[in-house]
CSV table of C-alpha atoms and ligand atoms in Angstrom, one decimal:
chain,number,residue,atom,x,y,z
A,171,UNK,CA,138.3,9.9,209.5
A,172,UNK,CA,140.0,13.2,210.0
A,173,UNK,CA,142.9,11.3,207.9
A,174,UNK,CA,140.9,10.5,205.1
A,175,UNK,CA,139.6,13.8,204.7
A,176,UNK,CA,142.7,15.5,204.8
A,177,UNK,CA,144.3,13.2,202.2
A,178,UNK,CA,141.0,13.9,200.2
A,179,UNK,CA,141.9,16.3,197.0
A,180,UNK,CA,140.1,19.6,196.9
A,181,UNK,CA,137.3,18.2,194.0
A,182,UNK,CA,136.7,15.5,195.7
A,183,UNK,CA,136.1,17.3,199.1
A,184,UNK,CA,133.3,20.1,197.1
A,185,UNK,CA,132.2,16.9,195.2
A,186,UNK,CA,131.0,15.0,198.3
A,187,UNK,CA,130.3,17.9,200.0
A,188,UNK,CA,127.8,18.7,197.0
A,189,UNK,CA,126.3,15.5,197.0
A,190,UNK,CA,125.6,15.4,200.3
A,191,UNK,CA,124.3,18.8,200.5
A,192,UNK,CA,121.8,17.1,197.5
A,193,UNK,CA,121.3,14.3,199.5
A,194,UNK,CA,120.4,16.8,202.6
A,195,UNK,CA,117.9,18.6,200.6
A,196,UNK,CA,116.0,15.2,199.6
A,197,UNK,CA,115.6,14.3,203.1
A,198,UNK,CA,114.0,17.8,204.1
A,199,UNK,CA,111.4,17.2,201.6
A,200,UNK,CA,110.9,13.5,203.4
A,201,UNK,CA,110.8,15.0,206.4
A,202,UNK,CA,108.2,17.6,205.5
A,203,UNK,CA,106.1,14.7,203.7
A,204,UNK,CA,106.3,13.0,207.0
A,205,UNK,CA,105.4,15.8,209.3
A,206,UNK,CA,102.2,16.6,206.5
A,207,UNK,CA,101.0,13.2,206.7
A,208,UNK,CA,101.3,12.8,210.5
A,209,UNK,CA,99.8,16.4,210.3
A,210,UNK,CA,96.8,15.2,208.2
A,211,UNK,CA,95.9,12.1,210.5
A,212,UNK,CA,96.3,14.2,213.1
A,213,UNK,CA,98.5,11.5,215.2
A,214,UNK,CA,100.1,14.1,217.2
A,215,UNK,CA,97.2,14.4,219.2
A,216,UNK,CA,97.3,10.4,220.0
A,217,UNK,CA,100.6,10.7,220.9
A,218,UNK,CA,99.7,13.4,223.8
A,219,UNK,CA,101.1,16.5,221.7
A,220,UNK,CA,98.2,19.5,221.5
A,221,UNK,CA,100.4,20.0,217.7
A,222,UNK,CA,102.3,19.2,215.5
A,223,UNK,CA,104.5,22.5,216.8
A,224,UNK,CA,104.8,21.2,220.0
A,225,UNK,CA,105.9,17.3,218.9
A,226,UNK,CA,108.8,19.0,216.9
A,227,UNK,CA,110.0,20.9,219.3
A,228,UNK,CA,109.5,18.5,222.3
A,229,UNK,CA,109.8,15.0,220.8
A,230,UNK,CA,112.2,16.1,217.5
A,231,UNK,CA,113.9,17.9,219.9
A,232,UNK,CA,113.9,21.1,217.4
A,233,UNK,CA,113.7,24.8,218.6
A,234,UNK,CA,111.0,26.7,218.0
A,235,UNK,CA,112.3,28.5,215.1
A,236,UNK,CA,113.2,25.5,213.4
A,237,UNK,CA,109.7,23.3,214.5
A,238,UNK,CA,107.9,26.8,213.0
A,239,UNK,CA,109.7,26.5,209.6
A,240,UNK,CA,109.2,23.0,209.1
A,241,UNK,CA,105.9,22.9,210.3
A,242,UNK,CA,104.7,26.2,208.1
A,243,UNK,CA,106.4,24.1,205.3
A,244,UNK,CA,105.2,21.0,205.8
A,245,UNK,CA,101.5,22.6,205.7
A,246,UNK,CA,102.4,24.2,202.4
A,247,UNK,CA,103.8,20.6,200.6
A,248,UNK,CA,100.6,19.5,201.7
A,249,UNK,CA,98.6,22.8,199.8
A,250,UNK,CA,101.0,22.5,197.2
A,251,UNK,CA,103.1,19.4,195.8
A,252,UNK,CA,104.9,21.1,193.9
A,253,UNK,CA,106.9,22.9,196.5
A,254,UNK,CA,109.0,19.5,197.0
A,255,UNK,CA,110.6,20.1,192.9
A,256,UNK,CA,111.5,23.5,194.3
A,257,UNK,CA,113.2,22.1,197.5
A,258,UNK,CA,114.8,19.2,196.0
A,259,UNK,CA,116.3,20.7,193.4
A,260,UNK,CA,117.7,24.2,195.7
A,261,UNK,CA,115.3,26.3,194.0
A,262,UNK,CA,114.0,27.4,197.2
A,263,UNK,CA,115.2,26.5,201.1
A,264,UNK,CA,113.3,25.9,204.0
A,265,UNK,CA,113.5,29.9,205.0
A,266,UNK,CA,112.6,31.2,201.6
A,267,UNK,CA,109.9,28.7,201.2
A,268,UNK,CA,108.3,30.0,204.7
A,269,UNK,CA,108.3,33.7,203.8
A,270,UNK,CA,106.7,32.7,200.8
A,271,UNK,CA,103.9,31.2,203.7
A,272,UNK,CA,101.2,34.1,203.6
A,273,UNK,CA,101.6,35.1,199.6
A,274,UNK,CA,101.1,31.2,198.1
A,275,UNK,CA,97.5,30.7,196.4
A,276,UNK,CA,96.3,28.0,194.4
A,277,UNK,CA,95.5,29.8,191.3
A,278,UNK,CA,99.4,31.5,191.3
A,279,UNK,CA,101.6,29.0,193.1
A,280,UNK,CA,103.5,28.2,190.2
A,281,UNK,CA,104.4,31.8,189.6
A,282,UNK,CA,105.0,32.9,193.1
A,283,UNK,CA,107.3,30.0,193.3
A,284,UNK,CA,109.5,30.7,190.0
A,285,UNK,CA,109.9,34.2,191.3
A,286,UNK,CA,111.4,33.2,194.2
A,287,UNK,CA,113.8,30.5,192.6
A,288,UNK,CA,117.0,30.8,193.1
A,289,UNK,CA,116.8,34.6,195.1
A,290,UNK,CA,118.4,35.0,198.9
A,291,UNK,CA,115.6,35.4,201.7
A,292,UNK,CA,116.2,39.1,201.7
A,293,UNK,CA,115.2,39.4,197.8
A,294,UNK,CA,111.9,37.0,198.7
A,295,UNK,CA,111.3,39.6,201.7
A,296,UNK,CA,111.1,42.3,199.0
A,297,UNK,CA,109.5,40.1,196.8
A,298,UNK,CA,106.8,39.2,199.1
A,299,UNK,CA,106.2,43.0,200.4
A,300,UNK,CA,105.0,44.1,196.9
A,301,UNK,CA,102.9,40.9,196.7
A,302,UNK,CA,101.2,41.7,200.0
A,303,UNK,CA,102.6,45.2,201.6
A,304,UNK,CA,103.0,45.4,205.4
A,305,UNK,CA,102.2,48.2,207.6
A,306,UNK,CA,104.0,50.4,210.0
A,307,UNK,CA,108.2,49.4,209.2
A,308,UNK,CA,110.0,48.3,212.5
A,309,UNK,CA,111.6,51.5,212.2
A,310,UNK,CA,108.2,53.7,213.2
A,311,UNK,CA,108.0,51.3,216.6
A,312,UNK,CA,109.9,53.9,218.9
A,313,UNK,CA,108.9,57.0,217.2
A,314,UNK,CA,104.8,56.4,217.6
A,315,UNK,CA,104.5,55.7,221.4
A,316,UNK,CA,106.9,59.1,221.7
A,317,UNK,CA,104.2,60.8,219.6
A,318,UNK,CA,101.4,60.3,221.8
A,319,UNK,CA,103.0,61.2,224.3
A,320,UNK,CA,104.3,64.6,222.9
A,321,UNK,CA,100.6,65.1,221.8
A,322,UNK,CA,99.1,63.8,225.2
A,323,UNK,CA,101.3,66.4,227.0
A,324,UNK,CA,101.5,63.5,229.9
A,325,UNK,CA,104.4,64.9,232.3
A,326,UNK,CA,107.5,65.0,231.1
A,327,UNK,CA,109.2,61.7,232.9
A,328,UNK,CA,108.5,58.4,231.6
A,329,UNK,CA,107.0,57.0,228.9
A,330,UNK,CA,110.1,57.3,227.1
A,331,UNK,CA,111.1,54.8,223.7
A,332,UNK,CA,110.8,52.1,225.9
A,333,UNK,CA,107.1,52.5,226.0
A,334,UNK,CA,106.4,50.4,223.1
A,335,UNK,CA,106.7,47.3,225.4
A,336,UNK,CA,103.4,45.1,226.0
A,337,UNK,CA,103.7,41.9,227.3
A,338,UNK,CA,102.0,39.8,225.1
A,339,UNK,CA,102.1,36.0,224.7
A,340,UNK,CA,104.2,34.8,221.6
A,341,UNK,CA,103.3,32.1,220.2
A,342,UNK,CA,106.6,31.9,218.0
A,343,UNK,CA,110.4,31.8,218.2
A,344,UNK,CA,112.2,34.7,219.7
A,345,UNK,CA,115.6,33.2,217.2
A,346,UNK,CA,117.4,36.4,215.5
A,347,UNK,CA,116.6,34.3,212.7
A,348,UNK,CA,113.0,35.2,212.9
A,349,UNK,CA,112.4,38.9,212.0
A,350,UNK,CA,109.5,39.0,213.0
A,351,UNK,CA,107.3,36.6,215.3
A,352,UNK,CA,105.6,34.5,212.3
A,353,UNK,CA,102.1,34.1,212.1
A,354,UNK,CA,100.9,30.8,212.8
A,355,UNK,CA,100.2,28.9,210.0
A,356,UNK,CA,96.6,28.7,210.7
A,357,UNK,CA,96.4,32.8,210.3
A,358,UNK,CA,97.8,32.2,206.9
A,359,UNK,CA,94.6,32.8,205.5
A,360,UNK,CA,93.4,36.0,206.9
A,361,UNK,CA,93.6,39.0,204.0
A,362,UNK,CA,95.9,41.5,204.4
A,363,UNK,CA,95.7,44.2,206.9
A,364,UNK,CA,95.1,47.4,205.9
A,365,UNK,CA,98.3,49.4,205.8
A,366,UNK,CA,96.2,52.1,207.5
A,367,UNK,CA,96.2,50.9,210.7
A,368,UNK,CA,99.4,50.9,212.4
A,369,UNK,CA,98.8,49.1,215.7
A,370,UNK,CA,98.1,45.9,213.0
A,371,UNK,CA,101.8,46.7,211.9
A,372,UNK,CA,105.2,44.2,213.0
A,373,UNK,CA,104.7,41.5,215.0
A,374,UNK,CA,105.7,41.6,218.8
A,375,UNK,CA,109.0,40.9,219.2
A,376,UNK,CA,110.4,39.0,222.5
A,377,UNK,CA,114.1,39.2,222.7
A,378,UNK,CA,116.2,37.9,225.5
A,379,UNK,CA,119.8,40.0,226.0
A,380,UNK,CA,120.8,38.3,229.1
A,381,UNK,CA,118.9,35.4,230.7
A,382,UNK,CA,117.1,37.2,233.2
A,383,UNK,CA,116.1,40.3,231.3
A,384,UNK,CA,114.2,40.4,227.7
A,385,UNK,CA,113.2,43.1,225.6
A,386,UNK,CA,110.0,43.4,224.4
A,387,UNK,CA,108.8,45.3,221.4
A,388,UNK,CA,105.6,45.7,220.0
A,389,UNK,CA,103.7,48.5,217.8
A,390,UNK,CA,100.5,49.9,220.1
A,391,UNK,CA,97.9,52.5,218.8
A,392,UNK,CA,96.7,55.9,220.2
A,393,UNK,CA,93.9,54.1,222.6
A,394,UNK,CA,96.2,51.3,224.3
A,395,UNK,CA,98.6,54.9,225.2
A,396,UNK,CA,96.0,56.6,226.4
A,397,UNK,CA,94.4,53.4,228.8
A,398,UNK,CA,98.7,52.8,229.4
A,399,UNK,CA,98.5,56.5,230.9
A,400,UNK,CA,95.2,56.3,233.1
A,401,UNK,CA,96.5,53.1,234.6
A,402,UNK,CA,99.6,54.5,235.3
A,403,UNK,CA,97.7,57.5,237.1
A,404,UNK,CA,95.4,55.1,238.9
A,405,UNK,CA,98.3,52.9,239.9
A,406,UNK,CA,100.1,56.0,241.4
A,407,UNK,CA,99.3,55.4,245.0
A,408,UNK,CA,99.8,51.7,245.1
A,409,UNK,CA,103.3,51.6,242.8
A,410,UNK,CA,104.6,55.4,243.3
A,411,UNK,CA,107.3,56.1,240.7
A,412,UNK,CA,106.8,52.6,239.1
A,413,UNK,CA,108.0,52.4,235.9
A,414,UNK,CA,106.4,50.8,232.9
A,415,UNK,CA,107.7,47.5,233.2
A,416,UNK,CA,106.0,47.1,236.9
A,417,UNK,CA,103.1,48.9,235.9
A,418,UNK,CA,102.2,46.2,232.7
A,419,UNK,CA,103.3,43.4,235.1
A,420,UNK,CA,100.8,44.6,237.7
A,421,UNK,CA,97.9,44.6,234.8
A,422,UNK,CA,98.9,41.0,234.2
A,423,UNK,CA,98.9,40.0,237.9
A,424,UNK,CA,95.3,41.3,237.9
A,425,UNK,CA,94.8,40.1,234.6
A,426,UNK,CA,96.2,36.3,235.6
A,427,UNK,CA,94.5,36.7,238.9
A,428,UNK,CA,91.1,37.1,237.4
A,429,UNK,CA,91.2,34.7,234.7
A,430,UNK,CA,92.9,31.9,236.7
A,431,UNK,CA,90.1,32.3,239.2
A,432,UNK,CA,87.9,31.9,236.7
A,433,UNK,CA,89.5,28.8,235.1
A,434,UNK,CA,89.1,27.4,238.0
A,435,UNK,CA,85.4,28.3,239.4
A,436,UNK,CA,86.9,29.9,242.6
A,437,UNK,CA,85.5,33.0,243.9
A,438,UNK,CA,82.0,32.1,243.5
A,439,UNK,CA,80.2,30.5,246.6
A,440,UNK,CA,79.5,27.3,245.9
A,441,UNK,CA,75.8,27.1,244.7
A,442,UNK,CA,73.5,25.1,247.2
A,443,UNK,CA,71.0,23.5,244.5
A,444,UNK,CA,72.0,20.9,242.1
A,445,UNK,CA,72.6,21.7,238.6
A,446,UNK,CA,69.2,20.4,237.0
A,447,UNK,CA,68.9,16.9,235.6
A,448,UNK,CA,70.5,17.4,232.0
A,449,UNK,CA,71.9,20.7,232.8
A,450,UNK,CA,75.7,21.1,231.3
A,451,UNK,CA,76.4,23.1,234.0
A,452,UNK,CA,79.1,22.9,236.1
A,453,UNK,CA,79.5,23.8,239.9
A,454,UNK,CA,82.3,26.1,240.7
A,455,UNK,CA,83.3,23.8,243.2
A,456,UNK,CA,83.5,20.9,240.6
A,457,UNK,CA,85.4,23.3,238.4
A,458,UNK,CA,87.7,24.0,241.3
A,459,UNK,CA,88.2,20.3,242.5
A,460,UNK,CA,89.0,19.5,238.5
A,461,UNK,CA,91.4,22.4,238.3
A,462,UNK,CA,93.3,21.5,241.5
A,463,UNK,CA,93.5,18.1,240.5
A,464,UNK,CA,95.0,17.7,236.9
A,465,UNK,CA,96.9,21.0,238.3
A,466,UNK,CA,95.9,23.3,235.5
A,467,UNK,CA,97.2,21.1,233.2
A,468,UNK,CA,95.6,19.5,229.9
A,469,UNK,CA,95.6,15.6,231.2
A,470,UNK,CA,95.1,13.8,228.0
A,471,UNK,CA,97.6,10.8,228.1
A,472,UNK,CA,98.4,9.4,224.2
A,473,UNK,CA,98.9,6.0,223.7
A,474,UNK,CA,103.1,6.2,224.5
A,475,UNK,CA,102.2,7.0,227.9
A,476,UNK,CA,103.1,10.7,227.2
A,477,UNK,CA,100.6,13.1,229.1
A,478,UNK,CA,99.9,16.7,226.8
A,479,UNK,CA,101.7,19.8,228.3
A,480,UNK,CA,99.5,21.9,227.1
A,481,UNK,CA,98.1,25.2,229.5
A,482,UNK,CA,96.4,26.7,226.5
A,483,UNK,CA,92.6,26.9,226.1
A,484,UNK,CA,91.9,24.5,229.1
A,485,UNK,CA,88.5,23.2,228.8
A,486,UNK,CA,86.5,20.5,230.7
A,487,UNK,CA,86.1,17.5,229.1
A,488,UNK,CA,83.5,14.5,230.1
A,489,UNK,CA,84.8,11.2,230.3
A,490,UNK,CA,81.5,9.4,230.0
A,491,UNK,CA,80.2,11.9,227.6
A,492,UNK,CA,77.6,14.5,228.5
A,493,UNK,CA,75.5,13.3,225.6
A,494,UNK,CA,75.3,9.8,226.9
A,495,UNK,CA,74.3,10.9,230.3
A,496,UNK,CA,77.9,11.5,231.6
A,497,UNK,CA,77.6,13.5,234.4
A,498,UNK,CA,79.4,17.1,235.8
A,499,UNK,CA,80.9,15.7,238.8
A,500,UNK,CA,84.7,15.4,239.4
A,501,UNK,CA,85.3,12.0,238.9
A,502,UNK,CA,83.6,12.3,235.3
A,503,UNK,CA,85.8,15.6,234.2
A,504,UNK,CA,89.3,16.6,233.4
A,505,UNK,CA,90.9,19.2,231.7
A,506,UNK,CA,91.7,19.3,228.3
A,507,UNK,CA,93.4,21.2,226.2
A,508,UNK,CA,91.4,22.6,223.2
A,509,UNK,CA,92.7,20.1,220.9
A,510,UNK,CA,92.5,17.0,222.7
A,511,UNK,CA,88.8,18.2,223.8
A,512,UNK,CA,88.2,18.2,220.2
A,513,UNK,CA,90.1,14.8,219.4
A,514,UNK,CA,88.4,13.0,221.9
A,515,UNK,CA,84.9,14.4,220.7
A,516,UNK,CA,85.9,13.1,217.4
A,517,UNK,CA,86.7,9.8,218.7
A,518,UNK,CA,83.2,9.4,221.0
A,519,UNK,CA,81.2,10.2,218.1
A,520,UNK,CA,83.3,7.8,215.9
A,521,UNK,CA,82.6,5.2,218.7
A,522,UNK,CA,78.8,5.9,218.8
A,523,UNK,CA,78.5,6.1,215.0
A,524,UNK,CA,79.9,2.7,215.0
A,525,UNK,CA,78.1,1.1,217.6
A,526,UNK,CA,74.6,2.3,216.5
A,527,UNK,CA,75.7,0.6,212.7
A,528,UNK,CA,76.2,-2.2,214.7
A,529,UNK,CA,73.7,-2.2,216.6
A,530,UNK,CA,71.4,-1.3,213.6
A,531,UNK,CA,72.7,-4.4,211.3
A,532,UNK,CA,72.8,-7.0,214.4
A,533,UNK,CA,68.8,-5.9,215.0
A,534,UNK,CA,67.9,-6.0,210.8
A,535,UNK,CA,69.1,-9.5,211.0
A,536,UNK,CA,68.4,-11.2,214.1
A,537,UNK,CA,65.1,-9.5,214.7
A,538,UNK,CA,62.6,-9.8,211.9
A,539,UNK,CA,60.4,-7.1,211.4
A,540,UNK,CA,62.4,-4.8,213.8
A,541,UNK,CA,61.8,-1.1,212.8
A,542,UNK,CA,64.3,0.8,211.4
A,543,UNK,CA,67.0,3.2,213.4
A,544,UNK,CA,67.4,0.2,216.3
A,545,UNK,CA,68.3,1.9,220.0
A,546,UNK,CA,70.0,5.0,220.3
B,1418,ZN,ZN1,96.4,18.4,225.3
C-alpha cells in the first residue's frame, strides 16, 4: 500500500484524498440519520442504555466530546432536514453545526444556516454571540470571586483566584475541544439568560492537568461567597487551616452522606405498621434492602443482555405494577434509572392498553349482550 501511494502523482493523491474526504462527509450525515432515528424510537433504552449519549460513548466507543456533537447534531437533522445539504455538501461541519445548537429556530433555520456556510467555528462563535449574547466572558471568572472577597474584608489568606472552584457534576466533555461544557441538548430550549446575572455566565469547566489532579472552574455569585466563607468559619475547628479544595470536598461528603442515606431509606427506624392496603408507600427498610441489592445501580437489563449503568436519578420501579396491585415489597422493586422507569411505564401501559382491546373485542363477540368496557 505504502508503494502505491508513493508512486501515486500529486493530483491524484488531493484527488482521492478529496473524494474521500466527500465520501466521509456523506457518511456523517448517515450516521446522524441513524443515531436520529434510533433516537426517535427510543431503542437505546431497549438496549439497556439510559441515552443515546451514553450508547455512543459506551457501545460506539466515542468520547464524550465526540458522542455530544453527534448526538446534539443528530437531534438537530431530526428538527431540521435541511442541515444534511449543509453537511454533505462542507457548508457546515459537525462542530459548526453544534455551536449553531441553541440559535436554530424553525421560522429562521434557513438563514442561520447560510450565515454560517462556509465560516471557521471561531467566526460561527461570533456569529452565534450577537444572535444570542452570553454573560460574564471567561475572562471575569478570577477577578469576581477576588471581588467579594476584597469587599467582604474576610482575612487576608485564602480565598485567592482559585476560589472560583465548585465541584459540580458535568454532564459533558472536559476535551480542550469543548470551550465550554455544552448544554445538553434537552436545555436547548430554555431562552437566553439574562446577561445581568453573572453567576448564569460560562459553563463549569472540569479540566484534568495531570491524572490525579483537575482544575475546576466555574463562575459563582455574591451569595454562594458569602455561604463559601461561613462554612469555612464553621469548619474551622474540625479542618484548621483547610484550604478550599478540602473544605468543598467536606460539603460534598455531607452532602453524598445525606442524600445517599436517603436513596437508600437508611437512617430512619424501620416503621412497625404496614404501609396501608393501596398505599405507594415504601418502607425504609424495603428501600434499603432494594438499594443494597441492585447496588445503587439502575438494573434494567435490554434485550442484548446489557444491564444500564446508569447512577443518575435512581427511582424504584414495580415489577408487577403498583396499578395492578403490584406490591412495595423487595422482591417486587428494583431500581431504575429515570429513563428506564419511564420506558418501562410506557411499555406496561402499552401492554394493558392492549390487553383490555383484546379483552374488549373477545367479550363483543363471544358474549352477546355483554356491556361495553369488558374487565379492567
Ligand atoms: Zn437505566
Amino acid at each position: 500500500m505504502m508503494l502505491i501511494l508513493a508512486d501515486l502523482p500529486d493530483h491524484a493523491l488531493t484527488t482521492r484524498l478529496l473524494e474521500i474526504r466527500k465520501h466521509e462527509r456523506s457518511l456523517l450525515v448517515e450516521l446522524l440519520g441513524l443515531l436520529a432515528e434510533l433516537d426517535r424510537r427510543r431503542t437505546v433504552l431497549a438496549l439497556g442504555f439510559s441515552s443515546l449519549f451514553s450508547f455512543c460513548t459506551d457501545r460506539l466507543g466515542l468520547t464524550k466530546a465526540s458522542a455530544f456533537r453527534r448526538t446534539t447534531a443528530a437531534r438537530l437533522l431530526a428538527r431540521f432536514p435541511v442541515v444534511a445539504e449543509y453537511l454533505a455538501d462542507g457548508r457546515l461541519n459537525l462542530t459548526t453545526l453544534v455551536e449553531l445548537r441553541d440559535v436554530l429556530d424553525e421560522a429562521h433555520a434557513t438563514e442561520i444556516l447560510d450565515r454560517a456556510a462556509g465560516r471557521t467555528e471561531d467566526q460561527v462563535k461570533v456569529l452565534v454571540a450577537g444572535l444570542r449574547p452570553q454573560p460574564a466572558p471567561p475572562d471575569l471568572l478570577r477577578k469576581l470571586p477576588n471581588q467579594r472577597n476584597d469587599s467582604s474584608g474576610s482575612g487576608p489568606e485564602r480565598l485567592p483566584g482559585s476560589t472560583a472552584h465548585q465541584a459540580k457534576e458535568l454532564p459533558l466533555p472536559t476535551s480542550p475541544l469543548a470551550p465550554a461544557a455544552p448544554t445538553p441538548p434537552a436545555a436547548a430550549a430554555q431562552p437566553a439568560p439574562a446577561p445581568a446575572r453573572p453567576s448564569a455566565g460560562p459553563a463549569a469547566r472540569l479540566q484534568p492537568i495531570t491524572p490525579e489532579r483537575h482544575v475546576l472552574r466555574v463562575t459563582v455569585g455574591a451569595t454562594f461567597v458569602a455561604d463559601l466563607e461561613a462554612v469555612r468559619q464553621a469548619l474551622s475547628h474540625k479542618l484548621p487551616g483547610a484550604g478550599l479544595e478540602e473544605v468543598l470536598h467536606e460539603c460534598l461528603r455531607i452532602t453524598l452522606a445525606r442524600v445517599e442515606s436517603r436513596r437508600r431509606g437508611a437512617g430512619k427506624k424501620t416503621s412497625a405498621k404496614a404501609p396501608r392496603p393501596g398505599s405507594r408507600y415504601v418502607p425504609a427498610a424495603v428501600r434499603h434492602e432494594v438499594w443494597t441489592r441492585d447496588g445503587g445501580q439502575c438494573a434494567f437489563v435490554g434485550i442484548t443482555g446489557r444491564r444500564c449503568t446508569s447512577r443518575h436519578q435512581l427511582e424504584l420501579h414495580h415489577v408487577d405494577p403498583f396499578a395492578r396491585g403490584g406490591r412495595p415489597i423487595t422482591a417486587n422493586l428494583t431500581l431504575r434509572c429515570r429513563a428506564h422507569n419511564r420506558h418501562e411505564a410506557e411499555q406496561d401501559f402499552g401492554l394493558e392498553h392492549i390487553a383490555r382491546k383484546v379483552a374488549a373485542r373477545y367479550i363483543g363477540e363471544g358474549v352477546t349482550g355483554a356491556p361495553a368496557g369488558g374487565p379492567k
